[in-house]
XYZ file of C-alpha atoms in Angstrom:
453
model
C -7.506 -99.474 105.603
C -10.909 -99.049 103.839
C -9.953 -98.264 100.033
C -12.532 -96.385 99.304
C -11.801 -93.723 101.760
C -8.359 -93.038 100.141
C -4.912 -93.306 101.679
C -4.898 -92.800 105.348
C -1.447 -92.210 106.935
C -0.439 -93.044 110.620
C 2.483 -90.979 112.039
C 5.252 -92.681 113.800
C 4.500 -90.292 116.763
C 1.028 -90.499 116.871
C -1.467 -93.288 116.402
C -4.391 -90.894 115.221
C -4.797 -91.192 111.309
C -4.524 -88.265 109.048
C -5.636 -87.518 105.636
C -2.715 -87.709 102.973
C -2.452 -84.064 101.683
C -2.196 -85.285 98.056
C -5.654 -87.000 98.393
C -7.041 -84.186 99.750
C -5.663 -81.963 96.881
C -7.176 -84.235 94.503
C -10.478 -84.267 96.170
C -10.891 -80.459 96.513
C -10.147 -80.264 92.604
C -12.744 -82.955 92.017
C -15.243 -81.039 94.340
C -14.712 -77.774 92.275
C -15.610 -79.655 89.025
C -18.923 -81.394 90.520
C -20.174 -78.647 92.871
C -23.412 -77.984 91.305
C -26.841 -77.536 92.802
C -26.228 -74.239 94.677
C -24.961 -74.199 98.304
C -27.417 -76.714 99.303
C -26.378 -79.064 96.745
C -22.777 -78.447 97.596
C -22.997 -79.023 101.142
C -24.801 -81.767 100.540
C -22.018 -83.342 98.482
C -19.387 -82.669 100.832
C -21.300 -84.172 103.552
C -21.962 -87.413 101.488
C -18.249 -87.480 100.405
C -16.425 -86.312 103.783
C -18.749 -87.330 106.534
C -20.778 -90.528 104.981
C -18.059 -92.058 102.461
C -14.565 -91.014 103.304
C -15.109 -90.114 107.132
C -12.577 -87.415 107.232
C -14.834 -85.717 109.685
C -17.640 -86.457 111.923
C -21.083 -85.420 111.701
C -21.182 -83.074 114.796
C -17.938 -81.513 113.913
C -19.036 -80.856 110.217
C -22.364 -79.322 111.504
C -20.383 -77.202 113.978
C -18.168 -76.025 110.953
C -21.239 -75.522 108.939
C -22.970 -73.460 111.547
C -19.916 -71.195 111.891
C -19.750 -70.747 108.085
C -23.435 -69.699 108.063
C -22.579 -66.811 110.354
C -20.431 -65.281 108.001
C -20.873 -62.981 104.863
C -20.088 -65.026 101.531
C -20.702 -68.408 100.141
C -21.054 -70.957 102.898
C -19.940 -73.813 100.830
C -16.676 -72.340 99.886
C -16.089 -71.156 103.341
C -17.107 -74.773 104.751
C -14.474 -76.337 102.289
C -11.733 -74.000 103.067
C -12.578 -74.485 107.126
C -12.341 -78.596 106.804
C -9.156 -77.954 104.453
C -7.713 -75.733 107.140
C -8.763 -78.026 109.873
C -6.941 -81.015 108.068
C -3.739 -79.238 106.882
C -3.623 -75.795 108.397
C -2.937 -72.674 106.193
C -2.063 -74.354 103.422
C -4.873 -76.993 103.433
C -7.549 -74.251 103.975
C -6.018 -72.153 101.056
C -5.822 -74.964 98.762
C -9.542 -76.296 99.456
C -10.697 -72.809 98.619
C -8.781 -72.145 95.599
C -9.510 -75.514 93.968
C -13.372 -75.399 94.714
C -13.643 -72.010 92.695
C -10.558 -72.296 90.042
C -12.553 -74.912 87.734
C -15.918 -72.271 87.866
C -13.418 -69.630 87.170
C -11.846 -71.117 84.052
C -15.221 -72.412 82.664
C -16.932 -68.994 83.052
C -13.986 -67.141 81.488
C -14.549 -69.563 78.533
C -18.314 -69.362 78.222
C -18.304 -65.342 78.649
C -15.593 -65.195 75.751
C -17.966 -67.435 73.716
C -20.908 -65.240 74.773
C -19.435 -62.133 73.921
C -17.862 -63.651 70.448
C -20.875 -65.666 69.401
C -23.826 -63.937 70.758
C -26.621 -65.987 72.203
C -26.376 -69.507 73.255
C -29.610 -71.476 72.650
C -28.067 -74.781 73.914
C -27.344 -73.315 77.186
C -31.006 -72.395 77.501
C -31.939 -76.060 76.884
C -29.462 -77.327 79.556
C -30.708 -74.762 81.848
C -34.462 -75.922 81.266
C -33.477 -79.491 82.431
C -31.366 -78.389 85.410
C -33.477 -75.998 86.911
C -36.248 -78.602 88.111
C -33.273 -80.879 89.222
C -32.301 -77.959 91.380
C -35.642 -77.838 93.181
C -35.210 -81.252 93.934
C -32.006 -81.015 95.290
C -32.619 -78.139 97.255
C -35.712 -80.064 99.171
C -33.481 -83.159 99.338
C -30.923 -80.818 101.131
C -33.557 -79.435 103.444
C -34.744 -83.173 104.384
C -30.985 -84.192 104.911
C -30.413 -81.436 107.070
C -33.524 -81.135 108.763
C -33.576 -85.203 109.714
C -30.253 -84.489 111.345
C -30.923 -81.291 113.043
C -34.489 -81.229 114.043
C -34.583 -83.448 116.997
C -37.372 -81.804 118.898
C -40.692 -79.931 118.581
C -38.522 -76.632 119.846
C -36.083 -76.916 116.951
C -39.046 -77.734 114.399
C -40.828 -74.590 115.704
C -37.782 -72.495 114.900
C -37.643 -73.920 111.503
C -41.318 -73.333 110.726
C -40.917 -69.813 112.110
C -37.788 -69.052 109.848
C -39.646 -70.345 106.902
C -42.700 -68.181 107.593
C -40.591 -65.241 108.628
C -38.810 -65.211 105.101
C -41.628 -66.436 102.794
C -44.752 -64.629 104.174
C -43.157 -61.548 106.130
C -39.992 -60.954 104.038
C -37.822 -60.720 107.170
C -34.273 -60.145 105.977
C -31.866 -63.191 106.289
C -29.660 -61.659 108.431
C -32.601 -60.779 110.937
C -33.549 -64.327 110.873
C -30.131 -65.672 111.613
C -29.653 -63.345 114.625
C -33.236 -64.071 115.969
C -32.264 -68.183 115.497
C -29.179 -67.192 117.342
C -30.623 -65.380 120.342
C -33.270 -68.082 120.872
C -30.601 -70.638 120.885
C -28.678 -68.749 123.356
C -31.728 -68.173 125.483
C -32.705 -71.715 125.212
C -29.231 -72.978 126.083
C -29.560 -71.263 129.375
C -33.216 -72.078 130.205
C -33.838 -75.507 128.464
C -30.307 -76.672 127.114
C -31.697 -80.238 126.499
C -33.379 -78.877 123.606
C -30.245 -77.123 121.999
C -27.635 -79.578 122.679
C -25.784 -80.671 119.468
C -27.345 -83.377 117.159
C -27.101 -86.950 118.993
C -25.106 -85.230 121.898
C -25.913 -88.498 124.142
C -24.785 -91.013 121.570
C -22.413 -91.518 118.969
C -23.189 -89.118 116.007
C -21.041 -91.678 113.574
C -22.754 -94.802 114.634
C -24.101 -94.936 110.661
C -20.691 -94.201 109.322
C -18.008 -95.360 111.140
C -15.162 -93.742 113.297
C -13.903 -90.323 111.736
C -10.481 -88.972 111.164
C -11.590 -85.694 112.952
C -13.850 -87.223 115.450
C -15.998 -85.693 118.349
C -13.162 -86.280 120.770
C -9.932 -85.519 118.520
C -8.147 -83.002 120.218
C -7.910 -79.594 118.414
C -4.689 -79.832 116.278
C -1.920 -77.112 116.961
C -2.302 -75.027 113.909
C -6.071 -74.471 114.830
C -5.423 -73.273 118.398
C -6.079 -69.826 119.408
C -2.868 -67.973 118.982
C -2.528 -63.898 119.244
C 0.969 -63.918 117.248
C -0.422 -66.103 114.611
C -3.884 -64.292 114.164
C -1.895 -60.976 113.890
C 0.585 -62.031 111.271
C -2.313 -63.295 108.988
C -4.441 -60.364 109.590
C -1.567 -58.343 108.198
C -0.978 -60.564 105.297
C -4.536 -60.302 104.648
C -4.895 -56.821 104.620
C -1.848 -56.522 102.356
C -3.437 -58.893 100.101
C -6.294 -56.570 99.752
C -4.911 -53.009 100.084
C -1.701 -53.932 98.041
C -3.632 -55.250 94.909
C -5.700 -52.481 95.018
C -2.775 -49.791 94.925
C -1.263 -51.694 92.441
C -4.460 -51.378 90.093
C -4.519 -47.690 91.056
C -1.175 -47.237 89.531
C -3.074 -47.956 86.195
C -5.791 -45.554 85.864
C -5.984 -44.109 89.411
C -8.740 -44.551 92.107
C -11.683 -43.721 89.493
C -10.428 -46.275 87.186
C -12.460 -49.258 86.458
C -10.102 -51.705 87.540
C -9.760 -50.158 91.227
C -13.694 -49.589 91.447
C -14.131 -53.218 90.407
C -11.885 -54.094 93.308
C -13.758 -51.810 95.659
C -17.224 -52.920 94.383
C -16.677 -56.584 94.878
C -15.194 -56.288 98.090
C -18.486 -54.660 99.139
C -20.383 -57.234 97.697
C -18.485 -59.788 99.349
C -19.256 -58.350 102.681
C -22.894 -57.904 101.958
C -23.466 -61.836 100.893
C -25.402 -62.827 103.727
C -27.836 -65.625 102.860
C -26.660 -66.672 99.825
C -26.018 -65.013 96.285
C -29.572 -64.312 95.565
C -29.659 -62.058 98.423
C -26.869 -60.104 97.144
C -27.785 -60.100 93.043
C -29.963 -56.820 93.335
C -26.928 -55.013 94.880
C -25.003 -56.515 91.994
C -27.304 -55.803 89.478
C -27.949 -51.963 90.729
C -24.138 -51.460 90.733
C -22.874 -53.114 87.632
C -25.954 -52.448 85.325
C -27.210 -49.113 86.592
C -24.305 -47.139 88.229
C -20.967 -48.356 86.304
C -22.729 -49.629 83.348
C -20.593 -52.495 82.953
C -23.152 -54.612 81.062
C -27.016 -54.268 80.430
C -29.823 -55.917 82.080
C -30.444 -58.714 79.743
C -26.644 -59.462 79.863
C -26.965 -59.896 83.730
C -29.776 -62.284 83.384
C -27.770 -64.403 80.696
C -24.796 -64.363 83.176
C -26.923 -65.515 85.722
C -27.904 -68.538 83.690
C -24.463 -69.131 82.744
C -23.661 -69.144 86.523
C -26.257 -71.737 87.034
C -25.119 -74.159 84.535
C -21.394 -74.068 86.009
C -19.942 -75.793 88.942
C -19.088 -73.506 91.965
C -21.238 -70.800 94.125
C -23.683 -68.911 92.339
C -22.019 -65.619 93.406
C -19.619 -66.693 90.726
C -21.939 -64.680 88.438
C -19.429 -61.954 89.448
C -16.739 -63.384 87.102
C -19.278 -62.897 84.156
C -19.838 -59.224 85.235
C -16.392 -58.816 85.925
C -15.364 -60.444 82.362
C -18.000 -57.993 80.447
C -16.705 -55.024 82.493
C -13.302 -55.506 81.454
C -14.246 -56.305 78.000
C -16.585 -53.241 77.403
C -14.423 -50.892 79.306
C -11.066 -51.973 77.482
C -9.464 -52.768 80.718
C -6.227 -53.675 78.585
C -5.809 -51.505 75.593
C -6.657 -53.254 72.228
C -6.957 -56.634 73.809
C -10.583 -57.291 74.868
C -10.390 -61.303 75.566
C -7.164 -60.154 77.852
C -9.061 -57.071 79.382
C -12.189 -59.461 80.071
C -10.143 -62.022 81.568
C -8.218 -59.508 83.832
C -11.815 -58.303 84.947
C -13.067 -61.678 85.571
C -10.008 -62.438 87.808
C -10.424 -59.106 89.534
C -13.809 -59.585 90.429
C -13.467 -63.341 91.564
C -10.188 -62.282 93.840
C -11.883 -59.322 95.725
C -15.364 -61.156 96.099
C -13.865 -64.424 97.752
C -10.526 -62.975 99.603
C -12.729 -61.651 102.545
C -14.305 -65.478 102.642
C -10.812 -66.883 103.092
C -9.775 -64.389 105.715
C -12.873 -64.773 107.603
C -12.559 -68.315 108.022
C -9.037 -68.589 108.881
C -8.848 -65.673 111.349
C -12.125 -66.977 112.866
C -11.473 -70.874 112.729
C -9.619 -71.004 115.878
C -12.137 -69.365 117.825
C -14.670 -71.575 116.451
C -13.029 -74.670 117.173
C -12.501 -73.416 120.820
C -16.295 -73.613 121.228
C -17.293 -76.918 119.622
C -17.874 -78.565 123.328
C -19.364 -75.453 124.767
C -23.267 -75.483 125.013
C -22.924 -71.620 125.671
C -21.529 -71.317 121.991
C -23.099 -74.340 120.253
C -26.636 -73.719 121.382
C -26.972 -70.449 119.394
C -25.491 -72.478 116.291
C -28.019 -75.441 116.787
C -30.722 -72.721 116.844
C -29.128 -71.225 113.613
C -29.240 -74.904 111.734
C -32.859 -75.177 112.514
C -33.604 -71.781 111.026
C -31.712 -72.885 108.021
C -33.991 -75.799 107.248
C -36.901 -73.272 107.022
C -34.798 -71.006 104.887
C -33.584 -73.558 102.560
C -37.144 -74.833 102.129
C -38.330 -71.369 101.257
C -35.517 -71.273 98.424
C -36.991 -74.203 97.013
C -40.507 -72.925 97.053
C -39.207 -69.883 95.436
C -37.822 -71.682 92.709
C -40.640 -74.009 92.137
C -43.032 -70.991 91.718
C -40.949 -69.246 89.356
C -40.227 -72.573 87.287
C -43.604 -74.183 87.305
C -45.384 -70.903 87.008
C -43.050 -68.885 84.613
C -45.492 -66.204 84.035
C -47.258 -65.986 87.068
C -50.000 -68.075 88.923
C -52.659 -67.188 86.273
C -50.513 -68.735 83.471
C -50.486 -72.347 82.521
C -48.243 -74.719 84.629
C -45.196 -75.898 82.917
C -45.977 -79.676 83.568
C -42.696 -80.834 82.053
C -40.563 -79.163 84.481
C -43.172 -80.427 87.228
C -42.433 -83.891 86.017
C -38.639 -83.582 85.799
C -38.640 -82.253 89.370
C -40.728 -84.927 90.585
C -38.609 -87.686 88.907
C -35.527 -85.812 90.178
C -36.699 -86.076 93.804
C -37.733 -89.564 93.468
C -34.157 -90.469 91.982
C -32.711 -88.766 95.086
C -35.021 -89.861 97.984
C -35.815 -93.480 96.640
C -32.993 -94.759 94.378
C -30.139 -92.634 96.048
C -29.117 -91.393 92.884
C -26.116 -89.049 93.135
C -26.402 -85.431 92.542
C -23.847 -85.184 89.727
C -25.310 -88.056 87.468
C -28.894 -86.445 88.278
C -27.511 -82.940 86.893
C -26.111 -84.559 83.818
C -29.288 -86.583 83.048
C -31.491 -83.631 83.214
C -29.140 -81.356 81.335
C -29.236 -83.873 78.408
C -33.025 -84.142 78.835
C -33.235 -80.316 78.596
C -30.874 -80.003 75.640
C -32.872 -82.519 73.574
C -36.099 -81.054 74.171
C -34.677 -77.652 73.395
C -33.243 -78.851 70.105
C -36.505 -81.103 69.488
C -38.916 -77.870 69.386
C -36.724 -75.529 67.407
C-alpha cells in the first residue's frame, strides 16, 4: 500500500479497493481549512490531492464530475467535493464532504463578523488581503493553465476557449449564455466531428502520470450511484421538507414578513442565481441586502467581501457575513445581538447551500450514467474548454483592478505586480503548494501594512 495515499481497504467480497470513510472525513475537514484561492484554487487543490496524490478518482472521472457541477447554480468547488464524497461513500459521504467543506469557513466568519461589529475596523485584515490578492491572481492563472493543458487537446477546443474569453471580457456576454453556447457547440461537434470532442486522453490511459485510481475509468458505477426512481423520490421529499419545513418553523416567530423568513427566501433565490461563481451574483446580493432589506450598509458589504476573501471556503460565503449583520442589526434574537447574528449567519448559509446539495445528490445518478457516452460527454467537453477562457478572464479582471486600483490613468501598484509574478513563478517553476503560498503572501502583506502605518 502506498502510505501517502492514506488507508485503502479491500473488501472480502470484492478485490477493488475503497477509501476508508474515517480517512475521507479527515480529508474533507482538512480541505475545509485549506480551501483558499476561490473556486479555481479549490478545484486545483482537490485535483492535486484526489487525482494526483491520493488517486481516489481518475482524471477523466474527476473532469466529468467537474463538468456536471459547472452546469449547476451554486459554488462548483463545494458541489465537486459533495459529488466525489457521494461517489465514494453514498449519501453520508456526499453530505459529510459538503458540510465539512464549508463548516470551518462558517465558524471563522461568525467569529470575524463578531470582531468586526465589536471592535470596528480591522487594519490587519487589509494588510493580509493586500498580500493575498496578488497571489490569488497567480493561482487563478495557474488553474487556467492546469485545466487548459489537460482539456485543450486540439485547435477546435482552443478556439472555444478563446471565443469564451472574448465573449465574456469584450462583449460582456452573460456566463449562462456562454455555458449554453459551449454545450451546444459540444453537442453539435460530438455528432459531426466526434474526434475533437472526446474526453481528454480518450485513446490512452488518462492516469498514466498518476497511477491507477480507486475510482478509475473502468470502475463500475456503485449501486448507490445508479438511477433509482424510488430513491430519487425519497430524496426529493426529504429535500423539500428540509427547505419548506425550516421556513415554516421560522415563520412561527415573526411571520412571513419577519426578517428570518425573508432571509431564508432571499438566500434561496441567491443560491439558484449563482451561475458562474460568486462574483456573478454579488450585485444581486448587494441590491437585496443593502438597498431593499437594509440589513447592512454598502461599506459594510465591501468589508464583508474582504473578510470572505481572507477565509477558506467558497467566496459566496460572504452571505454568512451578510446574515450575521442582518441578525445583529435586526435584533433577530431579542436582547442578544451575538446570538442573533450567529442565527442570521446560520440561516443565510443553510439556505444558500441547501440547493447545491440537493442538485448534486439528485442529479448525480444521471451524470454517472453518462460518463462513457459521447452524446453527453461532448457538451461537457465543450463546457470545459469554455471554462478555461472564463477563468482566464477572471484573472485579467483581478489583475486590472489590483494593479491599477484607481483606473488605467493611475500609477501601477508595482509591489502587487511583483508579488503576483513571484507567486506565479513559485507555482509554475518551483511547484510551491497553494496553501504555503497564501501564508507567505499574507504575512508579507501584513508586514508591509504595519511598516507603512
